[in-house]
PDB file of C-alpha atoms in Angstrom:
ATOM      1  CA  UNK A 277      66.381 -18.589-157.292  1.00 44.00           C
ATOM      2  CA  UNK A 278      64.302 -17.968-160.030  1.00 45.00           C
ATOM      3  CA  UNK A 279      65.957 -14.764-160.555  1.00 45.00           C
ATOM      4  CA  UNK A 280      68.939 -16.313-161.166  1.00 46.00           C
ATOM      5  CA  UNK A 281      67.879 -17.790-164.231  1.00 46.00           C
ATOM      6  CA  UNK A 282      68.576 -16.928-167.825  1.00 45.00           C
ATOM      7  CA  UNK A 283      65.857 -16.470-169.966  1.00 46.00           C
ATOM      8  CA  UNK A 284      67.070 -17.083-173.828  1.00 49.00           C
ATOM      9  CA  UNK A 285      67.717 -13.563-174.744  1.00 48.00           C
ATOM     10  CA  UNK A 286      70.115 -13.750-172.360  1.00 49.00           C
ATOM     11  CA  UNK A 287      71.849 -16.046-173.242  1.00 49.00           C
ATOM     12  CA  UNK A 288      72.556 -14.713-176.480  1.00 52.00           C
ATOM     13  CA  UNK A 289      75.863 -12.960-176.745  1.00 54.00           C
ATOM     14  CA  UNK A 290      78.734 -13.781-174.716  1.00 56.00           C
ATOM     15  CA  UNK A 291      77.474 -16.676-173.211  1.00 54.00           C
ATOM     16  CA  UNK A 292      76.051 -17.818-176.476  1.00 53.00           C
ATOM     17  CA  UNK A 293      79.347 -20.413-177.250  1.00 55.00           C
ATOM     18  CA  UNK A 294      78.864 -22.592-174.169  1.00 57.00           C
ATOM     19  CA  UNK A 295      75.243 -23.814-175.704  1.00 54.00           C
ATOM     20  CA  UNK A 296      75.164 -25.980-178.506  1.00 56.00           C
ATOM     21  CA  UNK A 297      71.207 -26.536-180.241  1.00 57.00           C
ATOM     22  CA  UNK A 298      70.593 -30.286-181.351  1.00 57.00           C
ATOM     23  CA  UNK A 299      67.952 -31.058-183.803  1.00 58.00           C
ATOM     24  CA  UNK A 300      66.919 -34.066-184.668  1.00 54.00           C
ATOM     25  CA  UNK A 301      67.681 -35.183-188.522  1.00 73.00           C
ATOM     26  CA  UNK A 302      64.721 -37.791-188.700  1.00 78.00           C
ATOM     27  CA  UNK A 303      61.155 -38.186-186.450  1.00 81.00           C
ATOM     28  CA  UNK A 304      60.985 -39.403-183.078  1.00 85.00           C
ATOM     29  CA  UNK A 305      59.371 -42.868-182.188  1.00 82.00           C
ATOM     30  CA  UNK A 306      57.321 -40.431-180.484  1.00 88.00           C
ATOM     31  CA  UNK A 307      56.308 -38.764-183.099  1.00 88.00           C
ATOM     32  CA  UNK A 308      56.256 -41.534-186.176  1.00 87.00           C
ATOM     33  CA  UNK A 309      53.371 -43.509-183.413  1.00 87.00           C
ATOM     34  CA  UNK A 310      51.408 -40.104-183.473  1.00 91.00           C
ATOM     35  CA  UNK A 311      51.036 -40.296-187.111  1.00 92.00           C
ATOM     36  CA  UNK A 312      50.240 -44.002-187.442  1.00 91.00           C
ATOM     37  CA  UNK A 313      47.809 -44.413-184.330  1.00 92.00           C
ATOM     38  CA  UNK A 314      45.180 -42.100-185.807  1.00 94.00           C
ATOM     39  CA  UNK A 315      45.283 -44.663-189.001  1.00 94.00           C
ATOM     40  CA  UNK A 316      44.951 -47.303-186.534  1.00 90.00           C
ATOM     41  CA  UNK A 317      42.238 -46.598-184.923  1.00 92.00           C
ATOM     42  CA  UNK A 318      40.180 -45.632-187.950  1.00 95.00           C
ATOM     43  CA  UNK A 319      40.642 -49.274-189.378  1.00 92.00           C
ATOM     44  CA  UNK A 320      39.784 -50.737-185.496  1.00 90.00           C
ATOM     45  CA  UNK A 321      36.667 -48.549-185.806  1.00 92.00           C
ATOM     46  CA  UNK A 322      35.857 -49.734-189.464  1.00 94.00           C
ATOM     47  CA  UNK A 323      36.545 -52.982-188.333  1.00 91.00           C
ATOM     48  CA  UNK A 324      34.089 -53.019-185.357  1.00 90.00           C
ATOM     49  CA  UNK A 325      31.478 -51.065-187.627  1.00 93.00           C
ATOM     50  CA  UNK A 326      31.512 -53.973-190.021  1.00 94.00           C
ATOM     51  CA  UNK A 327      31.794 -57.013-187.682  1.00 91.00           C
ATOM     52  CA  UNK A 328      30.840 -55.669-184.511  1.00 90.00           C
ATOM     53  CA  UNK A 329      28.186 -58.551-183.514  1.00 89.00           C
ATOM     54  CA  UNK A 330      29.599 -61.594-185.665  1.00 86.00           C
ATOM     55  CA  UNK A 331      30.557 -64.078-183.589  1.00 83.00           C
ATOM     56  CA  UNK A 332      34.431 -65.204-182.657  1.00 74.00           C
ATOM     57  CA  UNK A 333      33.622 -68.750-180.383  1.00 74.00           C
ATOM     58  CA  UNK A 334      32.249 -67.232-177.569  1.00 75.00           C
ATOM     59  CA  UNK A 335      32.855 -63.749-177.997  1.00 77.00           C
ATOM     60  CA  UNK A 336      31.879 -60.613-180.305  1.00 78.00           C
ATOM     61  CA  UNK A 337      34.673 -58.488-182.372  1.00 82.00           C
ATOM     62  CA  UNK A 338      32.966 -55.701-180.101  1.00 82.00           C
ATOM     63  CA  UNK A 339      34.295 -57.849-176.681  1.00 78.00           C
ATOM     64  CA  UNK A 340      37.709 -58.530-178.519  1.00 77.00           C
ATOM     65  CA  UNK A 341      38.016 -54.783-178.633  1.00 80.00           C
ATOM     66  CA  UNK A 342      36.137 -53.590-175.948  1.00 79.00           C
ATOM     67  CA  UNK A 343      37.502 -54.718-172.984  1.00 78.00           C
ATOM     68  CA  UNK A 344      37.987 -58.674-172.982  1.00 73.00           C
ATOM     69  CA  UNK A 345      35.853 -58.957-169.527  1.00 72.00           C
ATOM     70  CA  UNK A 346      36.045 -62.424-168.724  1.00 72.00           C
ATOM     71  CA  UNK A 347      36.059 -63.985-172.857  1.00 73.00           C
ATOM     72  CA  UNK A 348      39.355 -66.110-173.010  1.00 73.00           C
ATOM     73  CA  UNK A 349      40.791 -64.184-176.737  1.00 68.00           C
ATOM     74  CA  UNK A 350      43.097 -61.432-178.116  1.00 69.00           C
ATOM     75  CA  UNK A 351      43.409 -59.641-181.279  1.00 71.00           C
ATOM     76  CA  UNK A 352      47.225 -59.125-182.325  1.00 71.00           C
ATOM     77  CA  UNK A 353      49.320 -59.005-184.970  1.00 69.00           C
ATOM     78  CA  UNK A 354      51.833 -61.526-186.300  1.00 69.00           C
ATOM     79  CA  UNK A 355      55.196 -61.800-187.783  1.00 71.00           C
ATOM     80  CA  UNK A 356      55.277 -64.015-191.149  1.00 74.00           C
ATOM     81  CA  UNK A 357      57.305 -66.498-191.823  1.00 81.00           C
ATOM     82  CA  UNK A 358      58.814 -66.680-195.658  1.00 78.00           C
ATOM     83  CA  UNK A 359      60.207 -69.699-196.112  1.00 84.00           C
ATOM     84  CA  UNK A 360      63.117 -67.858-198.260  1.00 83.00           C
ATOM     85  CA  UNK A 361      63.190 -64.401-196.833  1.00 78.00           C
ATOM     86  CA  UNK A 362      62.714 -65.609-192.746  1.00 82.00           C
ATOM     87  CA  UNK A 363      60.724 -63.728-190.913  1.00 84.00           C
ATOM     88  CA  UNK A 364      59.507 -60.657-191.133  1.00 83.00           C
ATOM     89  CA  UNK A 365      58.312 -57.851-188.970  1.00 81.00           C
ATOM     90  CA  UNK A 366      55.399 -55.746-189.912  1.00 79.00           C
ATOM     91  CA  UNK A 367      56.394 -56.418-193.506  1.00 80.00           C
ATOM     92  CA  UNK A 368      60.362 -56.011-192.756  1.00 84.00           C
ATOM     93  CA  UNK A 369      62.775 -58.790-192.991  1.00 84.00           C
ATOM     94  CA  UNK A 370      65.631 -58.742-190.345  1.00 85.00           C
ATOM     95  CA  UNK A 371      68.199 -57.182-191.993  1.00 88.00           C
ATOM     96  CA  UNK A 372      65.820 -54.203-192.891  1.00 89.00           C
ATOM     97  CA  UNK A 373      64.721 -53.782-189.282  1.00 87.00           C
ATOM     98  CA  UNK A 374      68.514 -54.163-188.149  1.00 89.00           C
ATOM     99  CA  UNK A 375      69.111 -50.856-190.980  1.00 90.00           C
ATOM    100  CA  UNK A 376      65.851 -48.851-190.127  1.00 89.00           C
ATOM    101  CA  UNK A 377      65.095 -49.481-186.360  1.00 88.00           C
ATOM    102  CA  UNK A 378      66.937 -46.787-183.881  1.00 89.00           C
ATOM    103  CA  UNK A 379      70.258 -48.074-182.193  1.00 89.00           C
ATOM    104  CA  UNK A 380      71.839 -47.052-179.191  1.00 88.00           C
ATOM    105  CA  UNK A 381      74.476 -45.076-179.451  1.00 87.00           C
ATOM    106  CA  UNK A 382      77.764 -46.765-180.842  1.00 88.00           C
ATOM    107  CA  UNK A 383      75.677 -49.955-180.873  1.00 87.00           C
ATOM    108  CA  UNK A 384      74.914 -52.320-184.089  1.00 88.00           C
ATOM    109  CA  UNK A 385      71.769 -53.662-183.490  1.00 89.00           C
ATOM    110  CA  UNK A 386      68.327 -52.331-182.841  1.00 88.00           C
ATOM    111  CA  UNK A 387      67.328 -51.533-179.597  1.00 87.00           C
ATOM    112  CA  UNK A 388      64.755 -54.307-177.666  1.00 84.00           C
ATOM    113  CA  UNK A 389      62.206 -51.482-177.805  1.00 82.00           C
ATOM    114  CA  UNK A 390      62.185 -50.675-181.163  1.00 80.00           C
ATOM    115  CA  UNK A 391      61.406 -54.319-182.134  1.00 73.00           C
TER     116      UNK A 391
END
């Protein structure tokens, strides 16, 4: 089986015009999360450095990041609501999402994941 495989020197040459090599023109998801999480967790780090035993109610920043065992909280982010703009999306207003977020293909709107 494995013999019957083409390795890609191979396929170079008369076989060469039944494969067709697609590059992407912008960065995956994949790969724009990659850059951002290391940024991320520096500022959670900062953040737990600074205020790591101040008190939220009944829990620590340190629980609220740590683990959550049995303390009622979260830490999230938020969408803001402009009273003339609408809301907005880590800083983007609808109609910017609906331009920058990925699509499915031949569809208008952003996909449920991207949002």
């Amino acid at each position: 089986m494995l013999s019957r495989l083409r390795t890609p020197s191979r396929v170079v040459g008369k076989h060469a015009h039944n494969f067709v090599r697609c590059m992407a023109v912008e960065p995956s998801m994949k790969d724009v999360f990659a850059d951002k999480i290391p940024i991320w967790q520096a500022q959670q780090k900062e953040i737990k450095q600074k205020y790591g035993d101040k008190i939220l109610g009944t829990c620590t920043v340190e629980q609220a990041y740590g683990g959550m065992r049995s303390v009622k909280s979260m830490v999230y982010e938020t969408s803001l609501l402009d009273p003339v703009e609408g809301i907005r999306f880590r800083g983007y207003t609808i109609p910017e999402c609906q331009k920058v977020l990925p699509k499915a293909k031949g569809g208008q709107e952003p996909l449920p994941e991207a949002l």
